[in-house]
Coordinates of N, CA, C and O in Angstrom, one line a residue:
X30 N -101.8 50.4 11.7 CA -100.5 50.7 12.3 C -100.1 49.6 13.2 O -100.8 49.2 14.1
X31 N -98.9 49.1 13.0 CA -98.3 48.0 13.7 C -97.9 48.5 15.1 O -97.4 49.6 15.2
X32 N -97.9 47.7 16.1 CA -97.4 48.0 17.4 C -95.9 47.7 17.5 O -95.4 47.0 16.6
X33 N -95.3 48.2 18.5 CA -93.9 47.9 18.7 C -93.7 46.4 18.9 O -92.7 45.9 18.3
X34 N -94.6 45.8 19.5 CA -94.5 44.3 19.7 C -94.5 43.6 18.4 O -93.8 42.7 18.2
X35 N -95.4 44.0 17.5 CA -95.5 43.4 16.2 C -94.2 43.7 15.4 O -93.7 42.8 14.6
X36 N -93.7 44.9 15.5 CA -92.4 45.2 14.8 C -91.3 44.3 15.3 O -90.5 43.7 14.5
X37 N -91.2 44.1 16.6 CA -90.2 43.3 17.2 C -90.3 41.8 16.8 O -89.3 41.2 16.4
X38 N -91.6 41.3 16.8 CA -91.8 40.0 16.3 C -91.4 39.8 14.9 O -90.8 38.8 14.5
X39 N -91.7 40.8 14.0 CA -91.3 40.7 12.6 C -89.8 40.7 12.5 O -89.2 39.9 11.6
X40 N -89.1 41.5 13.3 CA -87.6 41.5 13.2 C -87.0 40.2 13.7 O -86.1 39.7 13.1
X41 N -87.6 39.7 14.8 CA -87.1 38.4 15.3 C -87.3 37.3 14.3 O -86.5 36.3 14.2
X42 N -88.4 37.4 13.5 CA -88.7 36.4 12.5 C -87.8 36.6 11.2 O -87.9 35.8 10.3
X43 N -87.1 37.7 11.2 CA -86.2 37.9 10.0 C -86.9 38.5 8.9 O -86.4 38.5 7.7
X44 N -88.1 39.1 9.1 CA -88.8 39.7 7.9 C -88.4 41.1 7.7 O -88.2 41.9 8.6
X45 N -88.2 41.4 6.4 CA -87.8 42.8 6.0 C -88.8 43.8 6.4 O -88.5 45.0 6.7
X46 N -90.1 43.4 6.4 CA -91.1 44.4 6.8 C -90.9 45.0 8.2 O -91.2 46.1 8.4
X47 N -90.4 44.2 9.1 CA -90.1 44.7 10.4 C -89.0 45.8 10.4 O -89.2 46.8 11.1
X48 N -88.0 45.6 9.6 CA -87.0 46.6 9.4 C -87.6 47.9 8.9 O -87.3 49.0 9.4
X49 N -88.4 47.7 7.8 CA -89.0 48.9 7.2 C -89.9 49.7 8.2 O -89.9 50.9 8.2
X50 N -90.7 48.9 9.0 CA -91.6 49.5 9.9 C -90.8 50.3 11.0 O -91.1 51.4 11.4
X51 N -89.7 49.7 11.5 CA -88.9 50.3 12.6 C -88.3 51.6 12.1 O -88.3 52.6 12.7
X52 N -87.7 51.5 10.9 CA -87.1 52.7 10.3 C -88.1 53.8 10.0 O -87.9 55.0 10.3
X53 N -89.3 53.4 9.5 CA -90.3 54.3 9.2 C -90.9 55.0 10.5 O -91.1 56.2 10.4
X54 N -91.0 54.3 11.5 CA -91.5 54.8 12.8 C -90.5 55.7 13.5 O -90.8 56.7 14.1
X55 N -89.3 55.2 13.6 CA -88.3 55.8 14.5 C -87.1 56.5 13.8 O -86.3 57.1 14.4
X56 N -87.1 56.5 12.5 CA -86.0 57.0 11.7 C -85.7 58.5 12.0 O -84.6 58.9 12.2
X57 N -86.8 59.3 12.0 CA -86.7 60.7 12.2 C -86.2 61.0 13.6 O -85.4 61.9 13.8
X58 N -86.8 60.3 14.6 CA -86.4 60.6 16.0 C -84.9 60.3 16.2 O -84.2 61.1 16.8
X59 N -84.5 59.2 15.7 CA -83.1 58.8 15.9 C -82.2 59.8 15.1 O -81.2 60.2 15.7
X60 N -82.5 60.1 13.9 CA -81.7 61.0 13.1 C -81.6 62.4 13.8 O -80.6 63.0 13.9
X61 N -82.7 62.9 14.4 CA -82.7 64.2 15.0 C -81.8 64.2 16.2 O -81.2 65.2 16.5
X62 N -81.8 63.2 17.0 CA -80.9 63.1 18.2 C -79.4 63.2 17.7 O -78.7 64.0 18.2
X63 N -79.1 62.5 16.7 CA -77.8 62.5 16.2 C -77.4 63.8 15.5 O -76.3 64.4 15.8
X64 N -78.3 64.3 14.7 CA -78.0 65.5 13.9 C -77.8 66.7 14.7 O -77.1 67.7 14.3
X65 N -78.4 66.8 15.9 CA -78.2 67.9 16.8 C -76.7 68.0 17.3 O -76.3 69.1 17.7
X66 N -76.0 66.9 17.2 CA -74.6 66.9 17.7 C -73.5 66.6 16.7 O -72.4 66.9 16.9
X67 N -74.0 66.0 15.6 CA -73.0 65.7 14.5 C -73.4 66.6 13.3 O -74.4 66.4 12.7
X68 N -72.5 67.6 13.1 CA -72.9 68.6 12.1 C -72.8 68.2 10.7 O -73.5 68.7 9.8
X69 N -71.9 67.2 10.4 CA -71.8 66.8 9.0 C -73.0 65.8 8.7 O -73.2 64.8 9.4
X70 N -73.8 66.2 7.7 CA -75.0 65.4 7.3 C -74.7 64.0 7.0 O -75.4 63.0 7.4
X71 N -73.6 63.7 6.3 CA -73.2 62.3 5.9 C -72.9 61.5 7.1 O -73.3 60.4 7.2
X72 N -72.2 62.1 8.1 CA -71.8 61.4 9.3 C -73.1 61.1 10.1 O -73.3 60.0 10.7
X73 N -74.0 62.1 10.2 CA -75.3 61.9 10.9 C -76.1 60.8 10.3 O -76.7 59.9 11.0
X74 N -76.1 60.7 8.9 CA -76.9 59.7 8.2 C -76.2 58.3 8.5 O -76.9 57.3 8.7
X75 N -74.9 58.3 8.5 CA -74.2 57.0 8.7 C -74.4 56.5 10.1 O -74.7 55.3 10.3
X76 N -74.4 57.4 11.1 CA -74.7 57.0 12.5 C -76.1 56.5 12.6 O -76.4 55.6 13.4
X77 N -77.0 57.2 11.9 CA -78.4 56.7 12.0 C -78.5 55.3 11.4 O -79.2 54.4 12.0
X78 N -77.9 55.1 10.3 CA -77.9 53.8 9.7 C -77.3 52.7 10.6 O -77.8 51.6 10.8
X79 N -76.1 53.1 11.2 CA -75.5 52.2 12.2 C -76.4 51.9 13.4 O -76.4 50.8 13.9
X80 N -77.1 52.9 13.8 CA -78.1 52.7 14.9 C -79.1 51.6 14.6 O -79.3 50.7 15.4
X81 N -79.7 51.7 13.4 CA -80.7 50.7 13.0 C -80.1 49.3 12.7 O -80.6 48.3 13.1
X82 N -78.9 49.3 12.1 CA -78.2 48.0 11.9 C -78.0 47.3 13.2 O -78.2 46.1 13.4
X83 N -77.5 48.1 14.2 CA -77.2 47.5 15.5 C -78.6 47.1 16.2 O -78.6 46.1 16.8
X84 N -79.6 47.9 16.0 CA -80.9 47.5 16.5 C -81.4 46.2 15.9 O -81.9 45.4 16.6
X85 N -81.3 46.1 14.6 CA -81.7 44.9 13.9 C -81.0 43.7 14.5 O -81.6 42.6 14.7
X86 N -79.7 43.8 14.6 CA -78.9 42.7 15.0 C -79.0 42.3 16.4 O -78.6 41.2 16.8
X87 N -79.4 43.3 17.3 CA -79.5 43.0 18.7 C -80.9 43.0 19.2 O -81.2 43.2 20.4
X88 N -81.9 42.8 18.3 CA -83.3 42.9 18.7 C -83.6 41.8 19.8 O -84.5 42.1 20.6
X89 N -82.9 40.8 19.8 CA -83.1 39.8 20.8 C -82.8 40.3 22.2 O -83.4 39.7 23.2
X90 N -82.0 41.3 22.4 CA -81.7 41.8 23.7 C -82.7 42.9 24.1 O -82.7 43.4 25.3
X91 N -83.6 43.3 23.2 CA -84.6 44.3 23.6 C -85.6 43.8 24.6 O -86.2 42.7 24.5
X92 N -85.8 44.6 25.7 CA -86.7 44.2 26.7 C -87.8 45.3 26.9 O -87.6 46.4 27.4
X93 N -89.0 45.0 26.4 CA -90.1 46.0 26.4 C -90.5 46.4 27.9 O -91.2 47.4 28.1
X94 N -90.1 45.6 28.9 CA -90.4 46.0 30.2 C -89.5 47.1 30.7 O -89.8 47.8 31.6
X95 N -88.3 47.3 30.1 CA -87.4 48.3 30.5 C -87.6 49.6 29.8 O -87.4 50.7 30.4
X96 N -88.0 49.6 28.5 CA -88.1 50.8 27.8 C -88.9 50.6 26.5 O -89.0 49.4 26.0
X97 N -89.5 51.6 25.9 CA -90.1 51.5 24.6 C -89.1 51.2 23.5 O -87.9 51.5 23.7
X98 N -89.5 50.8 22.4 CA -88.6 50.5 21.3 C -87.9 51.8 20.9 O -86.7 51.7 20.6
X99 N -88.6 52.9 20.8 CA -88.0 54.1 20.4 C -86.9 54.6 21.4 O -85.9 55.0 21.0
X100 N -87.2 54.4 22.7 CA -86.2 54.8 23.7 C -85.0 53.9 23.6 O -83.8 54.3 23.8
X101 N -85.2 52.6 23.4 CA -84.1 51.6 23.2 C -83.2 52.0 22.0 O -82.0 52.0 22.1
X102 N -83.9 52.4 20.9 CA -83.1 52.9 19.8 C -82.3 54.2 20.1 O -81.2 54.3 19.6
X103 N -82.9 55.1 20.8 CA -82.3 56.3 21.2 C -81.0 56.0 22.1 O -80.0 56.7 22.0
X104 N -81.1 55.0 22.9 CA -80.0 54.6 23.7 C -78.8 54.1 22.8 O -77.7 54.5 23.0
X105 N -79.1 53.4 21.8 CA -78.1 52.9 20.8 C -77.5 54.1 20.1 O -76.3 54.3 20.0
X106 N -78.4 55.0 19.7 CA -78.0 56.2 19.0 C -77.1 57.1 19.9 O -76.1 57.6 19.4
X107 N -77.5 57.2 21.1 CA -76.7 58.0 22.1 C -75.3 57.5 22.2 O -74.3 58.2 22.1
X108 N -75.2 56.2 22.4 CA -73.9 55.6 22.6 C -73.0 55.7 21.3 O -71.8 56.0 21.4
X109 N -73.6 55.5 20.2 CA -72.8 55.6 18.9 C -72.4 57.0 18.7 O -71.3 57.3 18.3
X110 N -73.3 58.0 19.0 CA -73.0 59.4 18.8 C -71.9 59.8 19.7 O -70.9 60.5 19.4
X111 N -72.0 59.4 21.0 CA -71.0 59.8 22.0 C -69.6 59.2 21.6 O -68.6 59.9 21.7
X112 N -69.6 58.0 21.2 CA -68.3 57.4 20.7 C -67.7 58.1 19.5 O -66.5 58.4 19.5
X113 N -68.6 58.5 18.6 CA -68.2 59.2 17.4 C -67.6 60.6 17.8 O -66.5 61.0 17.4
X114 N -68.3 61.3 18.7 CA -67.8 62.6 19.1 C -66.5 62.6 19.9 O -65.7 63.4 19.8
X115 N -66.4 61.5 20.7 CA -65.2 61.4 21.5 C -64.0 61.1 20.6 O -62.9 61.6 20.9
X116 N -64.2 60.4 19.5 CA -63.1 60.2 18.6 C -62.7 61.4 17.8 O -61.6 61.6 17.4
X117 N -63.7 62.3 17.6 CA -63.5 63.5 16.7 C -63.1 64.7 17.4 O -62.7 65.7 16.8
X118 N -63.3 64.8 18.7 CA -63.2 66.0 19.5 C -62.1 65.9 20.5 O -62.1 64.9 21.3
X119 N -61.3 66.9 20.7 CA -60.3 66.9 21.8 C -61.0 66.9 23.1 O -62.1 67.3 23.3
X120 N -60.2 66.4 24.1 CA -60.8 66.3 25.5 C -61.1 67.7 26.0 O -60.3 68.7 25.7
X121 N -62.1 67.8 26.8 CA -62.5 69.1 27.4 C -62.5 68.9 28.9 O -62.8 67.8 29.4
X122 N -62.2 70.0 29.6 CA -62.1 69.9 31.1 C -63.5 69.6 31.6 O -64.5 70.1 31.1
X123 N -63.6 68.7 32.6 CA -64.8 68.3 33.2 C -65.5 69.4 33.9 O -64.9 70.3 34.4
X124 N -66.8 69.2 34.2 CA -67.5 70.2 35.0 C -67.1 70.1 36.4 O -67.5 71.0 37.2
X125 N -66.3 69.2 36.8 CA -65.8 69.1 38.2 C -64.7 70.2 38.4 O -64.2 70.3 39.5
X126 N -64.4 70.9 37.4 CA -63.4 72.0 37.5 C -63.7 72.8 38.7 O -64.8 73.3 38.9
X127 N -62.7 73.1 39.5 CA -62.9 73.7 40.9 C -63.5 75.1 40.8 O -64.3 75.5 41.7
X128 N -63.3 75.8 39.7 CA -63.8 77.2 39.7 C -65.4 77.2 39.6 O -66.0 78.2 40.0
X129 N -66.0 76.1 39.1 CA -67.4 76.0 39.0 C -68.0 76.0 40.4 O -69.1 76.5 40.7
X130 N -67.3 75.4 41.4 CA -67.9 75.2 42.7 C -67.7 76.3 43.7 O -68.1 76.2 44.8
X131 N -67.0 77.4 43.3 CA -66.6 78.4 44.2 C -67.8 79.2 44.7 O -67.8 79.7 45.8
X132 N -68.8 79.4 43.9 CA -70.0 80.2 44.3 C -71.2 79.3 44.4 O -71.5 78.5 43.5
X133 N -71.8 79.4 45.6 CA -73.0 78.6 45.8 C -74.2 79.3 45.2 O -74.5 80.5 45.5
X134 N -74.9 78.6 44.3 CA -76.1 79.2 43.6 C -77.3 78.4 43.8 O -77.2 77.1 43.7
X135 N -78.4 79.0 44.2 CA -79.6 78.2 44.4 C -80.2 77.7 43.1 O -80.0 78.3 42.0
X136 N -80.9 76.6 43.2 CA -81.6 76.1 42.0 C -82.5 77.1 41.4 O -82.7 77.3 40.2
X137 N -83.2 77.9 42.2 CA -84.1 78.9 41.7 C -83.4 80.0 41.0 O -83.9 80.5 39.9
X138 N -82.2 80.4 41.5 CA -81.4 81.4 40.8 C -81.0 80.9 39.4 O -81.0 81.6 38.4
X139 N -80.5 79.7 39.4 CA -80.1 79.1 38.1 C -81.2 79.0 37.1 O -81.1 79.4 35.9
X140 N -82.4 78.5 37.5 CA -83.5 78.5 36.6 C -83.9 79.8 36.1 O -84.2 80.0 34.9
X141 N -84.0 80.8 37.0 CA -84.4 82.2 36.6 C -83.4 82.7 35.6 O -83.7 83.3 34.5
X142 N -82.1 82.5 35.8 CA -81.0 83.1 35.0 C -81.0 82.4 33.6 O -80.8 83.0 32.6
X143 N -81.1 81.1 33.6 CA -80.9 80.3 32.4 C -82.2 80.3 31.5 O -82.1 80.0 30.4
X144 N -83.3 80.5 32.1 CA -84.5 80.4 31.4 C -85.0 81.8 30.8 O -86.1 81.9 30.2
X145 N -84.2 82.8 31.0 CA -84.6 84.1 30.5 C -84.7 84.0 29.0 O -83.8 83.5 28.3
X146 N -85.8 84.5 28.4 CA -86.1 84.4 27.0 C -85.3 85.4 26.1 O -85.6 85.5 24.9
X147 N -84.4 86.2 26.6 CA -83.6 87.2 25.9 C -82.9 86.5 24.8 O -82.2 85.5 25.0
X148 N -83.1 86.9 23.5 CA -82.5 86.3 22.4 C -81.0 86.3 22.4 O -80.4 85.3 22.0
X149 N -80.4 87.4 22.9 CA -78.9 87.4 23.0 C -78.4 86.4 24.0 O -77.5 85.7 23.7
X150 N -79.1 86.2 25.1 CA -78.8 85.2 26.1 C -78.9 83.8 25.5 O -78.1 83.0 25.8
X151 N -80.0 83.6 24.8 CA -80.2 82.3 24.2 C -79.1 81.9 23.2 O -78.5 80.8 23.2
X152 N -78.7 82.9 22.4 CA -77.5 82.6 21.5 C -76.3 82.3 22.2 O -75.5 81.5 21.8
X153 N -76.0 83.1 23.3 CA -74.8 82.8 24.1 C -74.9 81.5 24.8 O -73.8 80.8 24.8
X154 N -76.0 81.1 25.2 CA -76.2 79.7 25.8 C -75.9 78.7 24.8 O -75.2 77.7 25.1
X155 N -76.4 78.8 23.6 CA -76.2 77.9 22.5 C -74.7 77.7 22.2 O -74.2 76.6 22.0
X156 N -74.0 78.9 22.2 CA -72.5 78.8 21.9 C -71.8 78.1 23.1 O -70.9 77.4 22.8
X157 N -72.2 78.4 24.3 CA -71.6 77.8 25.4 C -71.9 76.3 25.4 O -71.0 75.5 25.8
X158 N -73.1 75.9 25.0 CA -73.4 74.5 24.9 C -72.5 73.7 23.9 O -72.1 72.6 24.1
X159 N -72.1 74.4 22.9 CA -71.3 73.8 21.9 C -69.9 73.5 22.4 O -69.2 72.6 21.9
X160 N -69.5 74.2 23.5 CA -68.2 73.9 24.1 C -68.3 72.8 25.2 O -67.2 72.5 25.8
X161 N -69.4 72.3 25.5 CA -69.6 71.3 26.5 C -69.1 70.0 26.0 O -69.2 69.7 24.8
X162 N -68.7 69.1 26.9 CA -68.3 67.7 26.4 C -69.6 67.1 25.8 O -70.7 67.4 26.2
X163 N -69.4 66.1 24.9 CA -70.5 65.5 24.2 C -71.6 64.9 25.1 O -72.8 65.1 24.8
X164 N -71.2 64.2 26.2 CA -72.2 63.6 27.0 C -73.0 64.6 27.7 O -74.2 64.4 27.9
X165 N -72.4 65.8 28.1 CA -73.2 66.8 28.7 C -74.2 67.5 27.7 O -75.3 67.8 28.1
X166 N -73.7 67.7 26.5 CA -74.6 68.3 25.5 C -75.8 67.3 25.2 O -76.9 67.8 25.0
X167 N -75.5 66.1 25.1 CA -76.5 65.1 24.8 C -77.5 65.0 26.0 O -78.7 64.9 25.7
X168 N -77.1 65.1 27.2 CA -78.0 65.1 28.3 C -78.9 66.3 28.3 O -80.1 66.2 28.4
X169 N -78.4 67.5 28.0 CA -79.2 68.7 27.9 C -80.2 68.6 26.8 O -81.4 69.0 26.9
X170 N -79.8 68.0 25.7 CA -80.6 67.9 24.5 C -81.8 66.9 24.8 O -83.0 67.2 24.6
X171 N -81.5 65.8 25.4 CA -82.5 64.8 25.7 C -83.5 65.4 26.7 O -84.7 65.2 26.5
X172 N -83.0 66.0 27.8 CA -83.9 66.5 28.8 C -84.7 67.8 28.5 O -85.9 67.9 28.7
X173 N -84.0 68.8 28.0 CA -84.6 70.1 27.8 C -85.1 70.3 26.4 O -86.2 70.9 26.2
X174 N -84.5 69.8 25.4 CA -84.9 70.1 24.0 C -85.9 69.0 23.5 O -86.8 69.3 22.7
X175 N -85.7 67.8 24.0 CA -86.7 66.7 23.6 C -87.7 66.4 24.7 O -88.5 65.6 24.5
X176 N -87.6 67.1 25.8 CA -88.5 67.0 26.9 C -88.7 65.6 27.4 O -89.8 65.1 27.7
X177 N -87.6 64.9 27.5 CA -87.7 63.5 28.0 C -87.5 63.5 29.5 O -86.8 64.3 30.1
X178 N -88.3 62.6 30.1 CA -88.2 62.5 31.6 C -86.9 62.0 32.0 O -86.2 61.3 31.2
X179 N -86.5 62.2 33.3 CA -85.2 61.7 33.7 C -85.1 60.2 33.7 O -84.0 59.7 33.4
X180 N -86.2 59.5 33.9 CA -86.2 58.1 33.8 C -85.8 57.6 32.4 O -85.0 56.7 32.3
X181 N -86.3 58.2 31.4 CA -86.0 57.9 30.1 C -84.6 58.2 29.7 O -83.9 57.5 29.1
X182 N -84.2 59.4 30.1 CA -82.8 59.8 29.9 C -81.8 58.9 30.6 O -80.8 58.5 30.0
X183 N -82.2 58.4 31.8 CA -81.4 57.5 32.5 C -81.2 56.2 31.8 O -80.1 55.6 31.7
X184 N -82.3 55.7 31.2 CA -82.2 54.5 30.4 C -81.3 54.7 29.2 O -80.4 53.9 29.0
X185 N -81.5 55.8 28.5 CA -80.7 56.0 27.3 C -79.2 56.2 27.6 O -78.3 55.6 26.9
X186 N -78.9 56.8 28.7 CA -77.5 57.1 29.1 C -76.9 56.1 30.1 O -75.8 56.3 30.5
X187 N -77.7 55.1 30.4 CA -77.2 54.1 31.3 C -76.7 54.7 32.7 O -75.6 54.5 33.1
X188 N -77.6 55.4 33.3 CA -77.3 56.1 34.6 C -78.6 56.1 35.4 O -79.6 55.6 35.0
X189 N -78.5 56.5 36.6 CA -79.6 56.6 37.5 C -80.3 58.0 37.3 O -79.5 59.0 37.1
X190 N -81.6 58.1 37.5 CA -82.2 59.5 37.4 C -81.6 60.4 38.4 O -81.4 61.6 38.1
X191 N -81.3 60.0 39.6 CA -80.7 60.8 40.6 C -79.3 61.4 40.2 O -79.1 62.6 40.3
X192 N -78.5 60.5 39.6 CA -77.2 61.0 39.1 C -77.4 62.0 38.0 O -76.6 63.0 38.0
X193 N -78.3 61.8 37.1 CA -78.6 62.7 36.0 C -79.1 64.0 36.5 O -78.7 65.1 36.0
X194 N -79.9 64.0 37.6 CA -80.4 65.3 38.2 C -79.3 66.1 38.7 O -79.2 67.3 38.5
X195 N -78.3 65.4 39.4 CA -77.2 66.1 39.9 C -76.3 66.6 38.8 O -75.8 67.7 38.8
X196 N -76.1 65.8 37.7 CA -75.3 66.3 36.6 C -76.0 67.5 35.9 O -75.3 68.5 35.5
X197 N -77.3 67.5 35.8 CA -78.0 68.6 35.2 C -77.8 69.9 36.0 O -77.6 70.9 35.5
X198 N -77.9 69.7 37.3 CA -77.6 70.9 38.2 C -76.2 71.4 38.0 O -76.1 72.6 37.8
X199 N -75.3 70.6 37.9 CA -73.9 71.0 37.8 C -73.6 71.6 36.4 O -72.9 72.6 36.3
X200 N -74.3 71.1 35.4 CA -74.1 71.7 34.0 C -74.8 73.0 34.0 O -74.2 74.0 33.4
X201 N -76.0 73.1 34.5 CA -76.6 74.5 34.6 C -75.8 75.5 35.3 O -75.7 76.6 34.9
X202 N -75.2 75.0 36.4 CA -74.4 75.9 37.2 C -73.2 76.3 36.4 O -72.8 77.5 36.4
X203 N -72.6 75.4 35.7 CA -71.4 75.7 34.8 C -71.8 76.8 33.8 O -71.1 77.7 33.5
X204 N -73.0 76.6 33.1 CA -73.4 77.5 32.1 C -73.7 78.9 32.7 O -73.4 79.9 32.1
X205 N -74.3 78.9 33.9 CA -74.6 80.1 34.6 C -73.3 80.9 34.8 O -73.2 82.1 34.6
X206 N -72.3 80.2 35.3 CA -71.0 80.9 35.6 C -70.4 81.4 34.3 O -69.8 82.5 34.3
X207 N -70.5 80.7 33.2 CA -70.0 81.1 32.0 C -70.7 82.3 31.5 O -70.1 83.2 30.9
X208 N -72.0 82.4 31.6 CA -72.8 83.5 31.2 C -72.4 84.8 32.0 O -72.4 85.9 31.5
X209 N -72.1 84.6 33.3 CA -71.7 85.7 34.1 C -70.3 86.3 33.6 O -70.1 87.5 33.8
X210 N -69.5 85.5 33.0 CA -68.2 86.0 32.6 C -68.3 86.8 31.3 O -67.5 87.6 31.0
X211 N -69.3 86.4 30.5 CA -69.4 87.1 29.1 C -70.3 88.3 29.2 O -71.0 88.6 30.0

């Protein structure tokens, strides 16, 4: 099994084997990030292909000190998916909407309310997530569904871990408020 370093070296040398290895190792991971947000299979496949084409052509900018090869590819997939969704979806009101901030909710209350395993509640949460702006849905997916650490999410989303922690809190608060209404 080739290491990421060997894959990168093969890509930089222009060898087709490097491309095959990269797609073989990270193809499913990249596709799954995209497919969670892009419902049309052909669009998801095209975005996956675009991610790898961009990765191949920009391999010279990859820095193994900043992130793993898989995380770097997920960053590319995130940006392409976000751009795609922004072009396809009408603008949605930001979480900064003043009604979200009217009630002060502790972090413990949010966690208890949103982590309830009730199937009906889970379905309602999934529907509410569908109405979130693309970048908020992608953040929730990366952190909660893919169990990525905030540092890794921060690299993918080009943000600081602290800023993402704040965003996650506000998104959870928004979802909590929406759950209370339904």
